[in-house]
Amino acid sequence: MPLALLALAIGAFGIGTTEFVIMGLLPEIADDFGVSIPTAGYLVTGYALGVLFGAPVMTVLGTRISRKRMLMLLMGLFIAGNLLSAVAPVFAVMLIGRVVASLAHGAFFGIGSVVAADLVAPDKKAGAIAMMFTGLTVANVVGVPLGTLVGQNVGWRVTFAIVAALGVVGLVGIARLVPEMPRTEGVRLRHELAAFKNTQVLLAMAMTVLGFGGVFAAITYIAPMMTHVAGFADGSVTWLLVLFGLGMVGGNLIGGRYADRALMPMLYVSLGALAVVLALFTLTAHDKVLAAVTIALIGALGFATVPPLQKRVLDQAHGAPALASAVNIGAFNLGNALSAWLGGLVIAAGLGYTAPNWVGAALAAGALALAVVSAALERRDSARGGSGHAITGSTAAERQKAVQH
């Protein structure tokens, strides 16, 4: 794998850390600014909304410059947002800093996926995408626990300053290691938008929303589920989340490896198994050992879907994939928000802390059904000689000819 992927992974590590570390620091931040915990929670909501809306906007704004330069600009935005958060004198400024940092998130992973795939041979693209996303998964194992520890013992402002420094390392790495990759001639915004007319692109994004939404339906409420149902102490939640993160790391690498060999079968297996494991979590949540194993499995199976789904979008949006790739990153956050809301509804309805697991299982099953439909449509179009909607050329010349057509 090229060293350029290391630079992308470092950037992903910083982004993953700043996205999730806030959850462990909310009490300290709330106390410092004199606001309630629910008000401090807007720092999480604001970031998620920034990712959702920032992904397409920033990608569109970057269509006229090279992908390397856009990645550098996005890391600059990420650094500025975290520095603003670190020095924020009032809560409103802190919220602005979070939103500024979030604007880089979706576009970085979207454009970064395209760059990572272009750096390697066609049969290694999903593995390259997985290598970049390894930075995000490792952040949940290393960056978030360490950032939380630093924030609780030294001060949350120090945590965000360190995250900004990670952004600087990522920026330098991209500048030195990522090769110049000129924009494809003839590709304009209308070509990027045309990808959304492809049913297969939309189906892949819907799979992203439902599949990863299934994961977060359970994980969002992992703390009350483990303390009230499994009987863990409050302090055990941290290492349970580390187990979840370790599962994410392994699942991401496995998903990238096998998606390059058999993409759709990989999705069938991971989504089907995820639905089953989430359903079983309603039972295993009552036993400490089984609950810990299940949490790791949810992380592994959930993130095993990420490289194949991201590659699926790139494959179906050949020639002009950057916007579709970035919007698919936003789809992950949409799934997170949707599933957290649905999980909260079933708990509020008095169905218990394990009820979100049934929501997650249903969402994952829905994603599996969409995968089956997507493959059936693809077989039908292939039997008819191709519908003409998907661009399937494997070389740069073929892709460009298809885009111009």
Tab-separated table of N, CA and C in Angstrom, residues 77-216:
chain	number	residue	atom	x	y	z
A	77	LEU	N	-9.249	23.511	7.440
A	77	LEU	CA	-10.532	23.845	8.068
A	77	LEU	C	-10.710	23.062	9.361
A	78	PHE	N	-10.315	21.803	9.343
A	78	PHE	CA	-10.398	20.947	10.530
A	78	PHE	C	-9.524	21.501	11.654
A	79	ILE	N	-8.313	21.914	11.319
A	79	ILE	CA	-7.395	22.491	12.316
A	79	ILE	C	-7.986	23.758	12.907
A	80	ALA	N	-8.509	24.637	12.046
A	80	ALA	CA	-9.074	25.909	12.508
A	80	ALA	C	-10.251	25.674	13.446
A	81	GLY	N	-11.126	24.712	13.106
A	81	GLY	CA	-12.285	24.442	13.946
A	81	GLY	C	-11.903	23.931	15.320
A	82	ASN	N	-10.901	23.050	15.388
A	82	ASN	CA	-10.488	22.517	16.686
A	82	ASN	C	-9.733	23.538	17.519
A	83	LEU	N	-8.949	24.384	16.866
A	83	LEU	CA	-8.287	25.464	17.606
A	83	LEU	C	-9.310	26.439	18.171
A	84	LEU	N	-10.342	26.746	17.379
A	84	LEU	CA	-11.397	27.635	17.862
A	84	LEU	C	-12.105	27.022	19.068
A	85	SER	N	-12.344	25.720	19.024
A	85	SER	CA	-12.961	25.030	20.164
A	85	SER	C	-12.050	25.091	21.390
A	86	ALA	N	-10.740	24.938	21.177
A	86	ALA	CA	-9.787	24.917	22.295
A	86	ALA	C	-9.716	26.249	23.029
A	87	VAL	N	-9.910	27.353	22.319
A	87	VAL	CA	-9.749	28.680	22.939
A	87	VAL	C	-11.082	29.385	23.133
A	88	ALA	N	-12.206	28.698	22.873
A	88	ALA	CA	-13.525	29.343	22.910
A	88	ALA	C	-13.785	29.998	24.268
A	89	PRO	N	-14.096	31.309	24.278
A	89	PRO	CA	-14.373	31.981	25.550
A	89	PRO	C	-15.785	31.741	26.061
A	90	VAL	N	-16.715	31.433	25.143
A	90	VAL	CA	-18.106	31.179	25.518
A	90	VAL	C	-18.609	29.965	24.750
A	91	PHE	N	-19.740	29.426	25.205
A	91	PHE	CA	-20.272	28.202	24.611
A	91	PHE	C	-20.598	28.378	23.132
A	92	ALA	N	-21.145	29.518	22.744
A	92	ALA	CA	-21.530	29.743	21.351
A	92	ALA	C	-20.330	29.631	20.424
A	93	VAL	N	-19.181	30.133	20.863
A	93	VAL	CA	-17.965	30.048	20.044
A	93	VAL	C	-17.504	28.594	19.953
A	94	MET	N	-17.627	27.872	21.054
A	94	MET	CA	-17.292	26.444	21.040
A	94	MET	C	-18.153	25.699	20.015
A	95	LEU	N	-19.443	26.018	19.986
A	95	LEU	CA	-20.353	25.380	19.037
A	95	LEU	C	-19.962	25.718	17.603
A	96	ILE	N	-19.590	26.957	17.361
A	96	ILE	CA	-19.148	27.359	16.020
A	96	ILE	C	-17.900	26.572	15.621
A	97	GLY	N	-16.970	26.418	16.562
A	97	GLY	CA	-15.754	25.662	16.283
A	97	GLY	C	-16.063	24.223	15.909
A	98	ARG	N	-17.025	23.615	16.603
A	98	ARG	CA	-17.418	22.234	16.286
A	98	ARG	C	-18.004	22.139	14.879
A	99	VAL	N	-18.839	23.095	14.523
A	99	VAL	CA	-19.464	23.077	13.195
A	99	VAL	C	-18.405	23.284	12.117
A	100	VAL	N	-17.467	24.207	12.356
A	100	VAL	CA	-16.401	24.453	11.379
A	100	VAL	C	-15.588	23.183	11.148
A	101	ALA	N	-15.221	22.494	12.230
A	101	ALA	CA	-14.456	21.252	12.098
A	101	ALA	C	-15.259	20.186	11.367
A	102	SER	N	-16.566	20.142	11.624
A	102	SER	CA	-17.400	19.104	11.010
A	102	SER	C	-17.542	19.279	9.507
A	103	LEU	N	-17.413	20.492	9.017
A	103	LEU	CA	-17.558	20.737	7.581
A	103	LEU	C	-16.491	19.999	6.773
A	104	ALA	N	-15.360	19.697	7.414
A	104	ALA	CA	-14.292	18.983	6.714
A	104	ALA	C	-14.523	17.479	6.695
A	105	HIS	N	-15.327	16.976	7.597
A	105	HIS	CA	-15.449	15.538	7.839
A	105	HIS	C	-15.915	14.765	6.599
A	106	GLY	N	-17.139	15.046	6.152
A	106	GLY	CA	-17.715	14.266	5.068
A	106	GLY	C	-16.934	14.374	3.777
A	107	ALA	N	-16.535	15.597	3.421
A	107	ALA	CA	-15.797	15.792	2.176
A	107	ALA	C	-14.426	15.131	2.241
A	108	PHE	N	-13.785	15.149	3.409
A	108	PHE	CA	-12.470	14.512	3.531
A	108	PHE	C	-12.572	13.020	3.269
A	109	PHE	N	-13.533	12.353	3.907
A	109	PHE	CA	-13.668	10.910	3.699
A	109	PHE	C	-14.181	10.596	2.291
A	110	GLY	N	-15.042	11.462	1.774
A	110	GLY	CA	-15.555	11.234	0.425
A	110	GLY	C	-14.479	11.364	-0.632
A	111	ILE	N	-13.773	12.488	-0.620
A	111	ILE	CA	-12.698	12.704	-1.594
A	111	ILE	C	-11.531	11.777	-1.300
A	112	GLY	N	-11.254	11.553	-0.011
A	112	GLY	CA	-10.169	10.655	0.366
A	112	GLY	C	-10.394	9.246	-0.138
A	113	SER	N	-11.658	8.794	-0.146
A	113	SER	CA	-11.966	7.462	-0.678
A	113	SER	C	-11.630	7.375	-2.154
A	114	VAL	N	-11.951	8.431	-2.892
A	114	VAL	CA	-11.644	8.458	-4.330
A	114	VAL	C	-10.137	8.430	-4.549
A	115	VAL	N	-9.414	9.238	-3.790
A	115	VAL	CA	-7.956	9.300	-3.925
A	115	VAL	C	-7.335	7.955	-3.552
A	116	ALA	N	-7.777	7.374	-2.434
A	116	ALA	CA	-7.235	6.085	-1.993
A	116	ALA	C	-7.446	5.021	-3.060
A	117	ALA	N	-8.639	4.985	-3.648
A	117	ALA	CA	-8.938	3.985	-4.680
A	117	ALA	C	-8.093	4.194	-5.927
A	118	ASP	N	-7.791	5.451	-6.260
A	118	ASP	CA	-6.997	5.747	-7.456
A	118	ASP	C	-5.508	5.451	-7.270
A	119	LEU	N	-5.094	5.279	-6.017
A	119	LEU	CA	-3.670	5.056	-5.745
A	119	LEU	C	-3.245	3.608	-5.979
A	120	VAL	N	-4.214	2.707	-6.124
A	120	VAL	CA	-3.890	1.279	-6.181
A	120	VAL	C	-4.512	0.634	-7.413
A	121	ALA	N	-4.156	-0.626	-7.618
A	121	ALA	CA	-4.711	-1.396	-8.736
A	121	ALA	C	-6.203	-1.627	-8.524
A	122	PRO	N	-6.956	-1.868	-9.615
A	122	PRO	CA	-8.408	-2.049	-9.495
A	122	PRO	C	-8.833	-3.126	-8.514
A	123	ASP	N	-8.040	-4.188	-8.371
A	123	ASP	CA	-8.436	-5.276	-7.478
A	123	ASP	C	-8.057	-5.037	-6.019
A	124	LYS	N	-7.557	-3.834	-5.711
A	124	LYS	CA	-7.168	-3.510	-4.339
A	124	LYS	C	-7.868	-2.254	-3.820
A	125	LYS	N	-8.866	-1.765	-4.551
A	125	LYS	CA	-9.490	-0.491	-4.204
A	125	LYS	C	-10.191	-0.519	-2.849
A	126	ALA	N	-10.984	-1.557	-2.583
A	126	ALA	CA	-11.687	-1.625	-1.298
A	126	ALA	C	-10.694	-1.717	-0.141
A	127	GLY	N	-9.587	-2.439	-0.346
A	127	GLY	CA	-8.560	-2.525	0.682
A	127	GLY	C	-7.920	-1.178	0.963
A	128	ALA	N	-7.712	-0.383	-0.088
A	128	ALA	CA	-7.140	0.951	0.092
A	128	ALA	C	-8.099	1.859	0.850
A	129	ILE	N	-9.393	1.775	0.510
A	129	ILE	CA	-10.395	2.566	1.229
A	129	ILE	C	-10.420	2.150	2.703
A	130	ALA	N	-10.356	0.846	2.944
A	130	ALA	CA	-10.348	0.347	4.322
A	130	ALA	C	-9.129	0.845	5.083
A	131	MET	N	-7.971	0.936	4.385
A	131	MET	CA	-6.761	1.412	5.047
A	131	MET	C	-6.938	2.848	5.532
A	132	MET	N	-7.577	3.698	4.711
A	132	MET	CA	-7.838	5.066	5.147
A	132	MET	C	-8.791	5.071	6.347
A	133	PHE	N	-9.862	4.276	6.282
A	133	PHE	CA	-10.841	4.243	7.362
A	133	PHE	C	-10.277	3.605	8.634
A	134	THR	N	-9.135	2.914	8.514
A	134	THR	CA	-8.496	2.372	9.712
A	134	THR	C	-8.174	3.481	10.699
A	135	GLY	N	-7.815	4.647	10.179
A	135	GLY	CA	-7.548	5.785	11.058
A	135	GLY	C	-8.756	6.132	11.904
A	136	LEU	N	-9.949	6.079	11.298
A	136	LEU	CA	-11.178	6.375	12.025
A	136	LEU	C	-11.459	5.314	13.084
A	137	THR	N	-11.266	4.044	12.728
A	137	THR	CA	-11.555	2.975	13.686
A	137	THR	C	-10.555	2.957	14.837
A	138	VAL	N	-9.267	3.183	14.527
A	138	VAL	CA	-8.248	3.215	15.587
A	138	VAL	C	-8.492	4.390	16.527
A	139	ALA	N	-9.079	5.457	16.015
A	139	ALA	CA	-9.393	6.606	16.869
A	139	ALA	C	-10.315	6.201	18.012
A	140	ASN	N	-11.228	5.265	17.741
A	140	ASN	CA	-12.148	4.821	18.782
A	140	ASN	C	-11.480	3.943	19.820
A	141	VAL	N	-10.350	3.331	19.452
A	141	VAL	CA	-9.630	2.457	20.376
A	141	VAL	C	-8.578	3.237	21.161
A	142	VAL	N	-7.914	4.179	20.508
A	142	VAL	CA	-6.783	4.892	21.112
A	142	VAL	C	-7.096	6.363	21.349
A	143	GLY	N	-7.486	7.064	20.277
A	143	GLY	CA	-7.651	8.512	20.350
A	143	GLY	C	-8.721	8.956	21.322
A	144	VAL	N	-9.895	8.333	21.263
A	144	VAL	CA	-11.002	8.762	22.118
A	144	VAL	C	-10.735	8.481	23.599
A	145	PRO	N	-10.301	7.253	23.981
A	145	PRO	CA	-10.005	7.035	25.405
A	145	PRO	C	-8.900	7.946	25.937
A	146	LEU	N	-7.815	8.117	25.152
A	146	LEU	CA	-6.722	8.985	25.602
A	146	LEU	C	-7.167	10.438	25.663
A	147	GLY	N	-7.941	10.870	24.655
A	147	GLY	CA	-8.440	12.239	24.651
A	147	GLY	C	-9.352	12.511	25.827
A	148	THR	N	-10.176	11.522	26.161
A	148	THR	CA	-11.058	11.665	27.319
A	148	THR	C	-10.247	11.726	28.604
A	149	LEU	N	-9.234	10.872	28.708
A	149	LEU	CA	-8.378	10.856	29.898
A	149	LEU	C	-7.662	12.190	30.084
A	150	VAL	N	-7.091	12.714	29.001
A	150	VAL	CA	-6.409	14.015	29.064
A	150	VAL	C	-7.388	15.112	29.445
A	151	GLY	N	-8.568	15.098	28.807
A	151	GLY	CA	-9.553	16.138	29.078
A	151	GLY	C	-10.037	16.141	30.506
A	152	GLN	N	-10.193	14.956	31.092
A	152	GLN	CA	-10.694	14.859	32.456
A	152	GLN	C	-9.638	15.208	33.496
A	153	ASN	N	-8.356	15.002	33.145
A	153	ASN	CA	-7.292	15.219	34.130
A	153	ASN	C	-6.489	16.501	33.905
A	154	VAL	N	-6.372	16.945	32.666
A	154	VAL	CA	-5.588	18.144	32.374
A	154	VAL	C	-6.478	19.298	31.919
A	155	GLY	N	-7.558	18.971	31.251
A	155	GLY	CA	-8.467	20.000	30.754
A	155	GLY	C	-8.911	19.690	29.332
A	156	TRP	N	-10.201	19.881	29.066
A	156	TRP	CA	-10.729	19.533	27.746
A	156	TRP	C	-10.132	20.404	26.646
A	157	ARG	N	-9.706	21.615	26.993
A	157	ARG	CA	-9.102	22.486	25.977
A	157	ARG	C	-7.792	21.885	25.453
A	158	VAL	N	-7.067	21.229	26.317
A	158	VAL	CA	-5.825	20.575	25.896
A	158	VAL	C	-6.122	19.464	24.891
A	159	THR	N	-7.216	18.734	25.138
A	159	THR	CA	-7.599	17.667	24.216
A	159	THR	C	-7.806	18.212	22.811
A	160	PHE	N	-8.549	19.302	22.686
A	160	PHE	CA	-8.827	19.853	21.363
A	160	PHE	C	-7.578	20.476	20.728
A	161	ALA	N	-6.668	20.982	21.556
A	161	ALA	CA	-5.401	21.484	21.017
A	161	ALA	C	-4.573	20.333	20.442
A	162	ILE	N	-4.578	19.190	21.133
A	162	ILE	CA	-3.853	18.008	20.641
A	162	ILE	C	-4.470	17.515	19.331
A	163	VAL	N	-5.805	17.514	19.262
A	163	VAL	CA	-6.477	17.087	18.040
A	163	VAL	C	-6.102	18.013	16.883
A	164	ALA	N	-6.018	19.318	17.159
A	164	ALA	CA	-5.598	20.260	16.121
A	164	ALA	C	-4.182	19.948	15.657
A	165	ALA	N	-3.313	19.572	16.600
A	165	ALA	CA	-1.938	19.198	16.242
A	165	ALA	C	-1.922	17.953	15.360
A	166	LEU	N	-2.808	16.999	15.639
A	166	LEU	CA	-2.930	15.825	14.774
A	166	LEU	C	-3.322	16.252	13.362
A	167	GLY	N	-4.191	17.252	13.283
A	167	GLY	CA	-4.576	17.777	11.975
A	167	GLY	C	-3.395	18.351	11.223
A	168	VAL	N	-2.495	19.001	11.940
A	168	VAL	CA	-1.284	19.557	11.308
A	168	VAL	C	-0.427	18.430	10.744
A	169	VAL	N	-0.273	17.349	11.525
A	169	VAL	CA	0.497	16.194	11.047
A	169	VAL	C	-0.143	15.614	9.784
A	170	GLY	N	-1.473	15.486	9.802
A	170	GLY	CA	-2.170	14.979	8.623
A	170	GLY	C	-2.003	15.882	7.422
A	171	LEU	N	-2.052	17.199	7.645
A	171	LEU	CA	-1.884	18.160	6.551
A	171	LEU	C	-0.501	18.052	5.931
A	172	VAL	N	0.527	17.977	6.764
A	172	VAL	CA	1.894	17.852	6.265
A	172	VAL	C	2.058	16.534	5.508
A	173	GLY	N	1.473	15.471	6.050
A	173	GLY	CA	1.566	14.174	5.389
A	173	GLY	C	0.929	14.192	4.015
A	174	ILE	N	-0.244	14.798	3.899
A	174	ILE	CA	-0.914	14.889	2.606
A	174	ILE	C	-0.086	15.716	1.631
A	175	ALA	N	0.473	16.826	2.127
A	175	ALA	CA	1.270	17.697	1.260
A	175	ALA	C	2.502	16.978	0.720
A	176	ARG	N	3.113	16.128	1.531
A	176	ARG	CA	4.377	15.493	1.144
A	176	ARG	C	4.197	14.125	0.477
A	177	LEU	N	3.143	13.398	0.834
A	177	LEU	CA	3.032	12.010	0.398
A	177	LEU	C	1.970	11.753	-0.673
A	178	VAL	N	0.911	12.533	-0.674
A	178	VAL	CA	-0.148	12.317	-1.669
A	178	VAL	C	0.270	12.949	-2.994
A	179	PRO	N	0.304	12.174	-4.067
A	179	PRO	CA	0.724	12.740	-5.362
A	179	PRO	C	-0.337	13.677	-5.931
A	180	GLU	N	0.111	14.571	-6.798
A	180	GLU	CA	-0.830	15.436	-7.503
A	180	GLU	C	-1.666	14.581	-8.448
A	181	MET	N	-2.968	14.705	-8.299
A	181	MET	CA	-3.878	13.929	-9.144
A	181	MET	C	-4.794	14.930	-9.846
A	182	PRO	N	-4.458	15.301	-11.077
A	182	PRO	CA	-5.222	16.336	-11.770
A	182	PRO	C	-6.681	15.948	-11.957
A	183	ARG	N	-7.530	16.954	-11.961
A	183	ARG	CA	-8.944	16.714	-12.186
A	183	ARG	C	-9.155	16.087	-13.549
A	184	THR	N	-10.148	15.191	-13.626
A	184	THR	CA	-10.471	14.566	-14.902
A	184	THR	C	-11.027	15.610	-15.852
A	185	GLU	N	-10.446	15.710	-17.030
A	185	GLU	CA	-10.883	16.701	-17.994
A	185	GLU	C	-12.334	16.444	-18.400
A	186	GLY	N	-13.099	17.517	-18.486
A	186	GLY	CA	-14.469	17.412	-18.962
A	186	GLY	C	-15.490	17.115	-17.879
A	187	VAL	N	-15.037	16.805	-16.664
A	187	VAL	CA	-15.982	16.506	-15.590
A	187	VAL	C	-16.392	17.801	-14.899
A	188	ARG	N	-17.670	18.074	-14.880
A	188	ARG	CA	-18.210	19.269	-14.263
A	188	ARG	C	-19.213	18.868	-13.191
A	189	LEU	N	-19.764	19.877	-12.521
A	189	LEU	CA	-20.707	19.617	-11.449
A	189	LEU	C	-21.907	18.802	-11.944
A	190	ARG	N	-22.356	19.066	-13.179
A	190	ARG	CA	-23.517	18.329	-13.682
A	190	ARG	C	-23.223	16.838	-13.804
A	191	HIS	N	-21.946	16.498	-14.060
A	191	HIS	CA	-21.586	15.083	-14.126
A	191	HIS	C	-21.611	14.455	-12.729
A	192	GLU	N	-21.149	15.222	-11.735
A	192	GLU	CA	-21.203	14.722	-10.362
A	192	GLU	C	-22.661	14.509	-9.933
A	193	LEU	N	-23.522	15.452	-10.286
A	193	LEU	CA	-24.933	15.350	-9.908
A	193	LEU	C	-25.636	14.219	-10.656
A	194	ALA	N	-25.159	13.926	-11.869
A	194	ALA	CA	-25.798	12.886	-12.677
A	194	ALA	C	-25.724	11.520	-12.012
A	195	ALA	N	-24.733	11.328	-11.129
A	195	ALA	CA	-24.600	10.036	-10.446
A	195	ALA	C	-25.843	9.704	-9.627
A	196	PHE	N	-26.558	10.741	-9.167
A	196	PHE	CA	-27.722	10.509	-8.316
A	196	PHE	C	-28.954	10.091	-9.121
A	197	LYS	N	-28.825	10.053	-10.443
A	197	LYS	CA	-29.885	9.483	-11.274
A	197	LYS	C	-29.753	7.963	-11.380
A	198	ASN	N	-28.617	7.456	-10.923
A	198	ASN	CA	-28.349	6.016	-10.986
A	198	ASN	C	-29.002	5.332	-9.789
A	199	THR	N	-29.939	4.452	-10.057
A	199	THR	CA	-30.645	3.752	-8.982
A	199	THR	C	-29.695	2.990	-8.068
A	200	GLN	N	-28.624	2.436	-8.635
A	200	GLN	CA	-27.686	1.657	-7.834
A	200	GLN	C	-26.946	2.532	-6.818
A	201	VAL	N	-26.631	3.766	-7.191
A	201	VAL	CA	-25.997	4.696	-6.255
A	201	VAL	C	-26.941	4.990	-5.089
A	202	LEU	N	-28.196	5.264	-5.399
A	202	LEU	CA	-29.181	5.570	-4.357
A	202	LEU	C	-29.425	4.369	-3.450
A	203	LEU	N	-29.457	3.163	-4.039
A	203	LEU	CA	-29.635	1.962	-3.226
A	203	LEU	C	-28.450	1.753	-2.281
A	204	ALA	N	-27.236	1.998	-2.773
A	204	ALA	CA	-26.052	1.848	-1.922
A	204	ALA	C	-26.100	2.825	-0.755
A	205	MET	N	-26.538	4.061	-1.018
A	205	MET	CA	-26.637	5.048	0.058
A	205	MET	C	-27.718	4.666	1.062
A	206	ALA	N	-28.826	4.125	0.568
A	206	ALA	CA	-29.879	3.671	1.482
A	206	ALA	C	-29.379	2.517	2.344
A	207	MET	N	-28.572	1.623	1.758
A	207	MET	CA	-27.965	0.540	2.541
A	207	MET	C	-27.063	1.118	3.632
A	208	THR	N	-26.344	2.179	3.306
A	208	THR	CA	-25.474	2.825	4.281
A	208	THR	C	-26.274	3.367	5.452
A	209	VAL	N	-27.375	4.073	5.147
A	209	VAL	CA	-28.221	4.648	6.203
A	209	VAL	C	-28.757	3.550	7.118
A	210	LEU	N	-29.315	2.496	6.535
A	210	LEU	CA	-29.948	1.452	7.337
A	210	LEU	C	-28.925	0.544	8.016
A	211	GLY	N	-27.872	0.160	7.276
A	211	GLY	CA	-26.895	-0.772	7.830
A	211	GLY	C	-26.153	-0.194	9.015
A	212	PHE	N	-25.557	0.981	8.846
A	212	PHE	CA	-24.818	1.560	9.966
A	212	PHE	C	-25.761	2.139	11.004
A	213	GLY	N	-26.968	2.514	10.569
A	213	GLY	CA	-27.973	2.933	11.533
A	213	GLY	C	-28.287	1.816	12.514
A	214	GLY	N	-28.294	0.569	12.010
A	214	GLY	CA	-28.526	-0.569	12.891
A	214	GLY	C	-27.505	-0.654	14.010
A	215	VAL	N	-26.248	-0.338	13.690
A	215	VAL	CA	-25.182	-0.362	14.697
A	215	VAL	C	-25.444	0.679	15.781
A	216	PHE	N	-25.741	1.901	15.363
A	216	PHE	CA	-25.859	2.993	16.339
A	216	PHE	C	-27.177	2.973	17.100
